[in-house]
Amino acid sequence: MNKPVQIKRDENIDYNIQKYIKPEYVYIPLENKNGVVYKHLVKEGDYIYKGQVVAVNEGINFPIHSSVSGYATMGNNKIIDDGKKVKCIVIKNDFKEKYQKSKLSVKEKYTKQDFIDALRENGITGLGGSDFPTFLKYNIDKPKCLIVNAVECEPFVSCDKVVIHNYSDCILEAIDMIMEIMGIPRAIIGLKENNLDSINSFKKYLGTYPKIKLGFVKDAYPNGWERNLVRELLDIEYDKYPTEQGIIVSNVSTIYAIYEMFKYNRPLTERIITITGTGIKNRRNVKVKIGATISEIIANLDGYNNLKNPIFIAGGPMMGNSLPVDDVIITKDLNAVLVIEDDFEKNLPCIKCGKCIEVCPAGIYPVFIMNNGNNIDKLKELKPGKCIECGLCSFICPSKIEVREFVRMAKVKVSDR
Ligand code: SF4
Ligand code: SF4
């Protein structure tokens, strides 16, 4: 088994949450980073309520909602967090935050089916970066354990820690409600063993919830990866998904979104993201509307420091994507934006040290995949599809080669056949 890697961290966290929830426009993308396409349900000139369904993934009847009220225009293309330019519905905010009347009643009691329907209808997805519809995870028989992933192992990213610091009581209440509704006998909140702030935030309220325990992993990357977490906490392996073993894994910010759903019965239209890096004047965690642009949010945070060659990284430094510009929209899966100086040495030749193979948690051979990019038969044998895009191969490479990008390209080539 490959060993997780120790990575230097920036752990100076400001736990106050700044709000920037008044963007002038929001952009609702009609495609996500996983290639899922949404059908738009509104047309230019329509008045849109906050929380109104504006597009749908028809395959699974999964809706996307507007995060503001205002008037719709169509056809603008914007960049999403994987660098793709996609068509968006654009809504000009009228700053009235008008909800449809049907969205103003709160449900007192949920059956399991009500809960699954509510997760779908309110558009709850994995906020840890997966963008996976949460209702699909919870739609299983006799779940044995709920693991709440609060490991947040990427350096610089602190939005989960900030959510825990401010809302640990709400998170515990939501876990308890989910266990009751779903009949789950036990829950474990997975944390890094040295994350004392989060541990203490939970310990303050944990006494009321005897079926919820804390579980600890070492502070190393990628210990927040679902497979590592399940192995470390329960000593269980699975093939594709933990649900095969009756285990549901949800990110801690997703659990907080479920808490808000229980409390307000309203769709997920806002999230907290980390905005940080040497290029940012005022580094912090910000509550933002889904569909707002990063450029507008950063301008509202006092703007940029002067850097020679700034790069924008959507997501953390390990798994994120570097982007040439800041005109990128906030999607539910975007947990961080990092702005740093692009002073990396690049394009040195591979010295065949094998370090990328040593660290790869998926147990594949990144350097071989890179060197066989045009040999489809060989690529199929090397299984690039198992890559979880953790970025460790690029991080560890002494020649500073972006090995992960070669593996990603290979993944696409093989999946196309
Ligand atoms: S990015 Fe993919 S290939 Fe590279 S170390 Fe992570 S899992 Fe392995
Ligand atoms: S870590 Fe970099 S230099 Fe070493 S084998 Fe992999 S690609 Fe080559």
CSV table of C-alpha atoms and ligand atoms in Angstrom, one decimal:
chain,number,residue,atom,x,y,z
A,1,MET,CA,0.0,0.0,0.0
A,2,ASN,CA,1.3,3.5,-0.9
A,3,LYS,CA,2.1,5.8,2.0
A,4,PRO,CA,0.3,9.2,2.4
A,5,VAL,CA,2.7,12.1,2.1
A,6,GLN,CA,3.4,14.9,4.6
A,7,ILE,CA,2.8,18.3,3.1
A,8,LYS,CA,3.7,21.8,4.4
A,9,ARG,CA,0.6,23.7,5.4
A,10,ASP,CA,-0.6,27.2,5.9
A,11,GLU,CA,-2.7,26.8,9.0
A,12,ASN,CA,-3.3,30.4,10.1
A,13,ILE,CA,-7.1,30.2,10.0
A,14,ASP,CA,-9.4,33.2,10.5
A,15,TYR,CA,-12.6,31.5,11.7
A,16,ASN,CA,-14.9,34.4,10.9
A,17,ILE,CA,-17.0,34.0,7.8
A,18,GLN,CA,-17.2,37.0,5.5
A,19,LYS,CA,-20.3,37.2,3.4
A,20,TYR,CA,-20.5,38.2,-0.2
A,21,ILE,CA,-24.0,37.3,-1.2
A,22,LYS,CA,-24.9,40.2,-3.4
A,23,PRO,CA,-23.4,39.5,-6.8
A,24,GLU,CA,-24.8,41.6,-9.7
A,25,TYR,CA,-25.2,38.6,-11.9
A,26,VAL,CA,-25.2,34.8,-11.4
A,27,TYR,CA,-24.2,32.3,-14.0
A,28,ILE,CA,-25.8,28.9,-13.9
A,29,PRO,CA,-23.7,26.5,-16.0
A,30,LEU,CA,-25.5,24.0,-18.2
A,31,GLU,CA,-22.7,21.5,-18.0
A,32,ASN,CA,-20.6,20.3,-15.0
A,33,LYS,CA,-17.0,19.2,-14.8
A,34,ASN,CA,-18.0,15.6,-15.1
A,35,GLY,CA,-19.6,16.3,-18.5
A,36,VAL,CA,-23.2,16.1,-17.2
A,37,VAL,CA,-25.4,18.3,-19.3
A,38,TYR,CA,-28.4,20.1,-18.0
A,39,LYS,CA,-31.6,21.1,-19.9
A,40,HIS,CA,-32.6,24.7,-19.3
A,41,LEU,CA,-36.1,25.3,-18.2
A,42,VAL,CA,-36.3,29.1,-18.4
A,43,LYS,CA,-36.1,31.6,-21.3
A,44,GLU,CA,-34.7,35.0,-21.8
A,45,GLY,CA,-36.8,37.7,-20.0
A,46,ASP,CA,-38.4,35.3,-17.5
A,47,TYR,CA,-38.7,36.5,-13.9
A,48,ILE,CA,-36.8,34.0,-11.8
A,49,TYR,CA,-37.4,33.4,-8.1
A,50,LYS,CA,-34.6,32.5,-5.7
A,51,GLY,CA,-34.6,28.7,-5.3
A,52,GLN,CA,-36.5,28.2,-8.6
A,53,VAL,CA,-35.5,25.3,-10.7
A,54,VAL,CA,-33.8,26.7,-13.8
A,55,ALA,CA,-32.3,23.6,-15.3
A,56,VAL,CA,-32.4,19.8,-14.8
A,57,ASN,CA,-30.2,16.7,-15.3
A,58,GLU,CA,-32.9,14.8,-17.1
A,59,GLY,CA,-31.2,11.4,-16.6
A,60,ILE,CA,-31.8,11.4,-12.9
A,61,ASN,CA,-34.3,14.3,-12.6
A,62,PHE,CA,-31.8,16.3,-10.6
A,63,PRO,CA,-32.5,20.1,-10.6
A,64,ILE,CA,-30.3,23.2,-10.5
A,65,HIS,CA,-31.8,26.3,-8.7
A,66,SER,CA,-31.3,30.0,-9.0
A,67,SER,CA,-29.4,31.5,-6.1
A,68,VAL,CA,-31.0,35.0,-6.6
A,69,SER,CA,-34.2,36.5,-7.8
A,70,GLY,CA,-34.2,38.6,-11.0
A,71,TYR,CA,-34.5,38.4,-14.8
A,72,ALA,CA,-33.0,35.7,-17.0
A,73,THR,CA,-30.9,36.2,-20.1
A,74,MET,CA,-29.3,33.3,-22.0
A,75,GLY,CA,-26.3,32.2,-23.9
A,76,ASN,CA,-23.3,33.7,-22.0
A,77,ASN,CA,-20.3,31.4,-21.9
A,78,LYS,CA,-18.2,31.2,-18.7
A,79,ILE,CA,-15.4,29.2,-17.3
A,80,ILE,CA,-16.1,26.5,-14.7
A,81,ASP,CA,-13.5,25.1,-12.2
A,82,ASP,CA,-12.0,22.6,-14.5
A,83,GLY,CA,-11.2,25.3,-17.1
A,84,LYS,CA,-14.0,24.4,-19.5
A,85,LYS,CA,-16.0,27.3,-21.0
A,86,VAL,CA,-19.7,26.3,-20.9
A,87,LYS,CA,-23.0,27.9,-21.7
A,88,CYS,CA,-24.8,29.4,-18.8
A,89,ILE,CA,-28.2,30.8,-17.9
A,90,VAL,CA,-27.5,34.4,-16.6
A,91,ILE,CA,-29.7,36.0,-14.0
A,92,LYS,CA,-29.5,39.7,-13.2
A,93,ASN,CA,-30.0,40.0,-9.5
A,94,ASP,CA,-32.8,42.3,-8.4
A,95,PHE,CA,-31.5,42.0,-4.8
A,96,LYS,CA,-35.0,41.2,-3.5
A,97,GLU,CA,-34.3,37.5,-2.6
A,98,LYS,CA,-37.8,36.6,-3.5
A,99,TYR,CA,-38.7,33.0,-3.0
A,100,GLN,CA,-41.7,31.1,-4.5
A,101,LYS,CA,-44.4,30.6,-1.9
A,102,SER,CA,-44.1,26.8,-2.1
A,103,LYS,CA,-40.5,27.1,-0.8
A,104,LEU,CA,-41.5,28.7,2.5
A,105,SER,CA,-42.9,25.7,4.5
A,106,VAL,CA,-40.7,23.5,6.7
A,107,LYS,CA,-41.2,19.8,7.1
A,108,GLU,CA,-41.6,18.5,10.6
A,109,LYS,CA,-40.9,14.8,10.1
A,110,TYR,CA,-39.2,12.8,7.3
A,111,THR,CA,-39.5,9.2,6.3
A,112,LYS,CA,-36.5,7.8,4.5
A,113,GLN,CA,-38.2,8.3,1.1
A,114,ASP,CA,-39.1,11.9,2.1
A,115,PHE,CA,-35.4,12.5,3.0
A,116,ILE,CA,-34.1,11.1,-0.3
A,117,ASP,CA,-36.7,13.1,-2.3
A,118,ALA,CA,-35.8,16.3,-0.3
A,119,LEU,CA,-32.0,15.8,-1.1
A,120,ARG,CA,-32.8,15.5,-4.8
A,121,GLU,CA,-35.4,18.3,-4.9
A,122,ASN,CA,-33.1,20.7,-3.0
A,123,GLY,CA,-30.1,19.9,-5.3
A,124,ILE,CA,-27.8,18.8,-2.5
A,125,THR,CA,-24.4,17.6,-3.9
A,126,GLY,CA,-21.1,16.6,-2.4
A,127,LEU,CA,-19.4,19.9,-1.3
A,128,GLY,CA,-16.0,18.3,-0.8
A,129,GLY,CA,-15.3,18.5,-4.5
A,130,SER,CA,-17.2,15.6,-6.1
A,131,ASP,CA,-20.4,17.3,-7.3
A,132,PHE,CA,-22.0,13.9,-6.9
A,133,PRO,CA,-25.8,14.1,-6.2
A,134,THR,CA,-26.1,13.2,-2.5
A,135,PHE,CA,-29.5,11.5,-2.8
A,136,LEU,CA,-27.9,8.7,-4.9
A,137,LYS,CA,-25.6,7.9,-1.9
A,138,TYR,CA,-28.3,7.7,0.6
A,139,ASN,CA,-30.6,5.6,-1.5
A,140,ILE,CA,-29.4,2.3,-0.1
A,141,ASP,CA,-30.9,-0.5,2.1
A,142,LYS,CA,-29.8,-1.0,5.7
A,143,PRO,CA,-26.8,1.3,5.9
A,144,LYS,CA,-24.4,0.2,8.7
A,145,CYS,CA,-22.4,3.3,9.3
A,146,LEU,CA,-22.2,7.0,8.3
A,147,ILE,CA,-18.8,8.4,8.0
A,148,VAL,CA,-18.6,12.2,8.1
A,149,ASN,CA,-15.5,13.3,6.2
A,150,ALA,CA,-14.0,16.3,8.1
A,151,VAL,CA,-10.3,15.5,7.2
A,152,GLU,CA,-9.8,18.3,4.7
A,153,CYS,CA,-6.3,17.2,3.9
A,154,GLU,CA,-5.4,19.6,1.1
A,155,PRO,CA,-3.0,22.4,2.3
A,156,PHE,CA,-4.4,26.0,2.4
A,157,VAL,CA,-8.0,24.9,2.2
A,158,SER,CA,-9.9,25.6,5.5
A,159,CYS,CA,-13.6,26.0,4.6
A,160,ASP,CA,-14.6,22.7,6.3
A,161,LYS,CA,-12.7,23.7,9.5
A,162,VAL,CA,-14.5,27.0,9.5
A,163,VAL,CA,-17.9,25.4,9.0
A,164,ILE,CA,-17.1,23.0,12.0
A,165,HIS,CA,-15.9,25.9,14.2
A,166,ASN,CA,-19.1,27.9,13.6
A,167,TYR,CA,-21.7,25.1,13.3
A,168,SER,CA,-20.5,21.9,15.1
A,169,ASP,CA,-23.7,21.8,17.1
A,170,CYS,CA,-25.8,22.0,13.9
A,171,ILE,CA,-23.7,19.3,12.2
A,172,LEU,CA,-24.2,16.9,15.1
A,173,GLU,CA,-27.9,17.6,15.1
A,174,ALA,CA,-28.1,16.9,11.4
A,175,ILE,CA,-26.1,13.6,11.8
A,176,ASP,CA,-28.4,12.5,14.6
A,177,MET,CA,-31.5,13.3,12.4
A,178,ILE,CA,-30.0,11.4,9.4
A,179,MET,CA,-29.3,8.4,11.6
A,180,GLU,CA,-32.8,8.4,12.9
A,181,ILE,CA,-34.4,8.8,9.5
A,182,MET,CA,-32.2,6.2,7.8
A,183,GLY,CA,-31.9,3.8,10.7
A,184,ILE,CA,-28.1,4.0,10.7
A,185,PRO,CA,-26.8,2.5,14.0
A,186,ARG,CA,-23.5,4.4,14.2
A,187,ALA,CA,-21.7,7.5,12.8
A,188,ILE,CA,-18.0,8.4,12.9
A,189,ILE,CA,-16.7,11.9,12.2
A,190,GLY,CA,-13.2,11.5,10.6
A,191,LEU,CA,-10.7,14.2,11.5
A,192,LYS,CA,-7.0,14.7,11.4
A,193,GLU,CA,-5.5,13.8,14.8
A,194,ASN,CA,-3.8,17.1,15.1
A,195,ASN,CA,-6.8,19.3,14.2
A,196,LEU,CA,-7.5,20.3,17.8
A,197,ASP,CA,-9.7,23.2,17.0
A,198,SER,CA,-12.2,21.0,15.1
A,199,ILE,CA,-11.9,18.1,17.6
A,200,ASN,CA,-12.7,20.5,20.5
A,201,SER,CA,-15.6,22.1,18.6
A,202,PHE,CA,-17.2,18.7,18.3
A,203,LYS,CA,-16.3,17.6,21.9
A,204,LYS,CA,-18.3,20.6,23.3
A,205,TYR,CA,-21.6,19.0,22.1
A,206,LEU,CA,-20.8,15.3,21.6
A,207,GLY,CA,-22.0,14.2,25.0
A,208,THR,CA,-25.6,14.5,23.9
A,209,TYR,CA,-25.1,12.0,21.0
A,210,PRO,CA,-23.8,8.7,22.2
A,211,LYS,CA,-24.0,7.0,18.8
A,212,ILE,CA,-21.7,9.5,17.2
A,213,LYS,CA,-17.9,9.1,17.7
A,214,LEU,CA,-14.8,10.9,16.5
A,215,GLY,CA,-12.2,8.9,14.5
A,216,PHE,CA,-8.7,10.1,13.7
A,217,VAL,CA,-6.3,9.8,10.8
A,218,LYS,CA,-2.7,11.1,10.5
A,219,ASP,CA,-2.1,14.5,9.1
A,220,ALA,CA,-0.9,13.4,5.6
A,221,TYR,CA,-2.2,13.6,2.1
A,222,PRO,CA,-4.5,12.1,0.8
A,223,ASN,CA,-5.9,10.8,4.0
A,224,GLY,CA,-9.2,12.6,3.3
A,225,TRP,CA,-9.7,10.4,0.2
A,226,GLU,CA,-12.8,8.3,0.8
A,227,ARG,CA,-11.0,4.9,0.3
A,228,ASN,CA,-8.2,5.8,2.8
A,229,LEU,CA,-10.7,7.1,5.3
A,230,VAL,CA,-12.9,4.0,5.2
A,231,ARG,CA,-9.7,1.8,5.5
A,232,GLU,CA,-8.3,3.8,8.4
A,233,LEU,CA,-11.5,4.2,10.4
A,234,LEU,CA,-13.2,0.8,9.8
A,235,ASP,CA,-10.5,-1.4,8.3
A,236,ILE,CA,-12.8,-2.1,5.4
A,237,GLU,CA,-12.0,-2.3,1.6
A,238,TYR,CA,-14.5,-1.9,-1.2
A,239,ASP,CA,-14.5,-2.2,-4.9
A,240,LYS,CA,-16.0,1.0,-6.4
A,241,TYR,CA,-18.2,2.7,-3.7
A,242,PRO,CA,-18.3,2.4,0.1
A,243,THR,CA,-22.1,1.8,-0.1
A,244,GLU,CA,-21.3,-1.7,-1.3
A,245,GLN,CA,-20.3,-2.3,2.3
A,246,GLY,CA,-23.3,-0.4,3.8
A,247,ILE,CA,-21.1,2.7,4.4
A,248,ILE,CA,-22.2,6.2,3.5
A,249,VAL,CA,-19.5,8.8,3.4
A,250,SER,CA,-20.5,12.5,3.3
A,251,ASN,CA,-18.3,15.6,3.6
A,252,VAL,CA,-18.9,17.7,6.7
A,253,SER,CA,-20.0,20.8,4.7
A,254,THR,CA,-22.5,18.6,2.9
A,255,ILE,CA,-23.9,17.6,6.3
A,256,TYR,CA,-24.2,21.2,7.2
A,257,ALA,CA,-26.0,21.9,3.9
A,258,ILE,CA,-28.4,19.0,4.9
A,259,TYR,CA,-28.9,20.7,8.3
A,260,GLU,CA,-30.0,23.9,6.5
A,261,MET,CA,-32.3,21.8,4.3
A,262,PHE,CA,-33.9,20.3,7.4
A,263,LYS,CA,-34.2,23.7,9.0
A,264,TYR,CA,-35.4,25.8,6.1
A,265,ASN,CA,-36.5,23.3,3.4
A,266,ARG,CA,-34.7,25.4,0.8
A,267,PRO,CA,-32.4,24.4,-2.0
A,268,LEU,CA,-28.6,24.6,-1.8
A,269,THR,CA,-27.7,28.0,-3.3
A,270,GLU,CA,-24.8,29.2,-1.2
A,271,ARG,CA,-21.6,27.8,0.1
A,272,ILE,CA,-18.5,28.8,2.1
A,273,ILE,CA,-15.2,28.8,0.1
A,274,THR,CA,-11.6,29.5,1.0
A,275,ILE,CA,-10.0,32.4,-0.9
A,276,THR,CA,-6.3,32.5,-0.2
A,277,GLY,CA,-2.7,32.6,-1.5
A,278,THR,CA,0.0,35.3,-1.7
A,279,GLY,CA,-1.9,37.1,-4.4
A,280,ILE,CA,-4.9,37.8,-2.2
A,281,LYS,CA,-4.9,40.9,0.0
A,282,ASN,CA,-7.6,39.7,2.4
A,283,ARG,CA,-7.4,35.9,2.7
A,284,ARG,CA,-10.4,34.3,4.2
A,285,ASN,CA,-13.4,32.1,4.1
A,286,VAL,CA,-16.4,33.6,2.3
A,287,LYS,CA,-20.0,32.7,2.1
A,288,VAL,CA,-21.0,33.1,-1.6
A,289,LYS,CA,-23.8,32.5,-4.0
A,290,ILE,CA,-23.5,29.6,-6.4
A,291,GLY,CA,-23.1,31.2,-9.8
A,292,ALA,CA,-21.2,34.3,-8.7
A,293,THR,CA,-17.9,35.0,-10.3
A,294,ILE,CA,-14.6,34.7,-8.5
A,295,SER,CA,-13.4,38.0,-10.0
A,296,GLU,CA,-16.3,39.9,-8.4
A,297,ILE,CA,-15.8,38.2,-5.0
A,298,ILE,CA,-12.1,38.9,-4.9
A,299,ALA,CA,-12.6,42.5,-5.9
A,300,ASN,CA,-15.0,42.8,-3.0
A,301,LEU,CA,-12.3,41.3,-0.7
A,302,ASP,CA,-10.0,44.3,-1.4
A,303,GLY,CA,-8.5,42.7,-4.5
A,304,TYR,CA,-5.0,41.4,-5.4
A,305,ASN,CA,-1.5,41.9,-4.3
A,306,ASN,CA,0.9,42.6,-7.1
A,307,LEU,CA,2.4,39.4,-8.5
A,308,LYS,CA,4.5,39.1,-11.6
A,309,ASN,CA,2.8,36.0,-13.0
A,310,PRO,CA,-0.3,35.2,-11.0
A,311,ILE,CA,-2.0,31.9,-11.5
A,312,PHE,CA,-5.5,31.1,-10.2
A,313,ILE,CA,-6.0,27.6,-8.9
A,314,ALA,CA,-9.6,26.5,-8.6
A,315,GLY,CA,-9.7,24.1,-5.7
A,316,GLY,CA,-6.7,23.2,-3.5
A,317,PRO,CA,-3.1,23.2,-4.6
A,318,MET,CA,-3.1,19.4,-5.0
A,319,MET,CA,-6.3,18.5,-6.7
A,320,GLY,CA,-7.2,22.0,-8.1
A,321,ASN,CA,-6.9,23.2,-11.7
A,322,SER,CA,-4.8,26.1,-12.7
A,323,LEU,CA,-6.6,28.7,-14.7
A,324,PRO,CA,-5.3,31.6,-16.8
A,325,VAL,CA,-8.0,34.1,-15.6
A,326,ASP,CA,-10.2,34.8,-12.6
A,327,ASP,CA,-13.4,35.1,-14.7
A,328,VAL,CA,-14.6,31.7,-13.3
A,329,ILE,CA,-17.9,30.9,-11.7
A,330,ILE,CA,-18.6,29.4,-8.3
A,331,THR,CA,-20.1,26.0,-8.5
A,332,LYS,CA,-21.2,23.8,-5.6
A,333,ASP,CA,-18.1,21.6,-5.8
A,334,LEU,CA,-15.6,24.6,-5.7
A,335,ASN,CA,-14.2,24.7,-2.2
A,336,ALA,CA,-11.2,27.0,-2.6
A,337,VAL,CA,-9.5,29.5,-4.9
A,338,LEU,CA,-5.8,30.0,-4.6
A,339,VAL,CA,-3.9,32.9,-6.2
A,340,ILE,CA,-0.1,32.5,-6.2
A,341,GLU,CA,3.0,33.4,-8.2
A,342,ASP,CA,3.7,31.1,-11.1
A,343,ASP,CA,7.4,30.6,-10.4
A,344,PHE,CA,7.6,26.9,-10.8
A,345,GLU,CA,10.5,25.4,-12.9
A,346,LYS,CA,8.9,23.3,-15.6
A,347,ASN,CA,9.8,20.9,-18.4
A,348,LEU,CA,12.9,19.3,-16.9
A,349,PRO,CA,13.3,15.8,-18.3
A,350,CYS,CA,12.1,12.8,-16.4
A,351,ILE,CA,15.0,11.2,-14.5
A,352,LYS,CA,13.1,7.9,-14.0
A,353,CYS,CA,13.3,8.1,-10.3
A,354,GLY,CA,10.0,6.2,-9.8
A,355,LYS,CA,8.8,8.5,-7.1
A,356,CYS,CA,5.4,9.1,-8.8
A,357,ILE,CA,4.8,5.3,-8.7
A,358,GLU,CA,5.8,5.1,-5.0
A,359,VAL,CA,3.3,7.8,-3.9
A,360,CYS,CA,0.3,7.0,-6.2
A,361,PRO,CA,-2.6,6.1,-3.8
A,362,ALA,CA,-4.4,4.4,-6.7
A,363,GLY,CA,-1.5,2.0,-7.2
A,364,ILE,CA,-1.0,2.8,-10.9
A,365,TYR,CA,2.2,3.8,-12.8
A,366,PRO,CA,2.0,7.5,-13.6
A,367,VAL,CA,5.3,7.7,-15.5
A,368,PHE,CA,4.5,4.7,-17.7
A,369,ILE,CA,1.1,6.2,-18.5
A,370,MET,CA,2.8,9.5,-19.4
A,371,ASN,CA,5.3,7.8,-21.6
A,372,ASN,CA,2.6,5.7,-23.4
A,373,GLY,CA,0.2,8.6,-24.1
A,374,ASN,CA,-0.3,7.5,-27.8
A,375,ASN,CA,-0.4,3.8,-27.3
A,376,ILE,CA,-4.0,3.0,-26.5
A,377,ASP,CA,-3.6,-0.7,-26.0
A,378,LYS,CA,-0.8,-0.1,-23.5
A,379,LEU,CA,-2.8,2.7,-21.8
A,380,LYS,CA,-5.7,0.3,-21.3
A,381,GLU,CA,-3.4,-2.1,-19.5
A,382,LEU,CA,-2.0,0.7,-17.3
A,383,LYS,CA,-5.6,1.7,-16.1
A,384,PRO,CA,-5.4,5.5,-15.9
A,385,GLY,CA,-9.2,5.4,-15.1
A,386,LYS,CA,-8.2,4.5,-11.5
A,387,CYS,CA,-6.5,7.9,-11.0
A,388,ILE,CA,-8.3,10.0,-8.3
A,389,GLU,CA,-6.5,13.2,-9.6
A,390,CYS,CA,-4.9,13.8,-6.2
A,391,GLY,CA,-1.9,15.5,-7.8
A,392,LEU,CA,0.7,13.7,-5.6
A,393,CYS,CA,2.7,12.5,-8.7
A,394,SER,CA,3.1,16.1,-9.9
A,395,PHE,CA,3.8,17.3,-6.3
A,396,ILE,CA,6.6,14.7,-5.7
A,397,CYS,CA,8.2,14.8,-9.1
A,398,PRO,CA,11.8,16.2,-8.8
A,399,SER,CA,11.6,17.3,-12.5
A,400,LYS,CA,8.5,19.3,-11.8
A,401,ILE,CA,6.6,17.5,-14.5
A,402,GLU,CA,2.8,17.9,-14.4
A,403,VAL,CA,2.5,14.1,-14.4
A,404,ARG,CA,-1.2,14.3,-13.3
A,405,GLU,CA,-2.1,16.1,-16.5
A,406,PHE,CA,-0.7,13.3,-18.6
A,407,VAL,CA,-2.7,10.8,-16.6
A,408,ARG,CA,-5.8,12.8,-16.9
A,409,MET,CA,-5.5,13.0,-20.7
A,410,ALA,CA,-4.9,9.3,-20.8
A,411,LYS,CA,-8.0,8.7,-18.7
A,412,VAL,CA,-10.1,10.6,-21.3
A,413,LYS,CA,-8.5,8.7,-24.2
A,414,VAL,CA,-9.2,5.3,-22.7
A,415,SER,CA,-12.7,6.2,-21.6
A,416,ASP,CA,-13.5,7.3,-25.1
A,417,ARG,CA,-13.0,3.8,-26.4
B,1,SF4,S1,-3.0,12.1,-9.6
B,1,SF4,FE1,-3.6,10.1,-10.2
B,1,SF4,S2,-1.7,9.1,-11.0
B,1,SF4,FE2,-1.1,10.9,-9.8
B,1,SF4,S3,-0.6,10.1,-7.8
B,1,SF4,FE3,-2.8,10.8,-7.8
B,1,SF4,S4,-4.0,9.0,-8.3
B,1,SF4,FE4,-1.8,8.6,-8.9
B,2,SF4,S1,8.6,11.4,-10.4
B,2,SF4,FE1,8.9,12.6,-12.2
B,2,SF4,S2,11.1,12.3,-12.7
B,2,SF4,FE2,10.4,10.6,-11.3
B,2,SF4,S3,9.8,8.9,-12.6
B,2,SF4,FE3,7.9,10.1,-12.1
B,2,SF4,S4,7.8,11.6,-13.8
B,2,SF4,FE4,9.9,10.8,-13.9
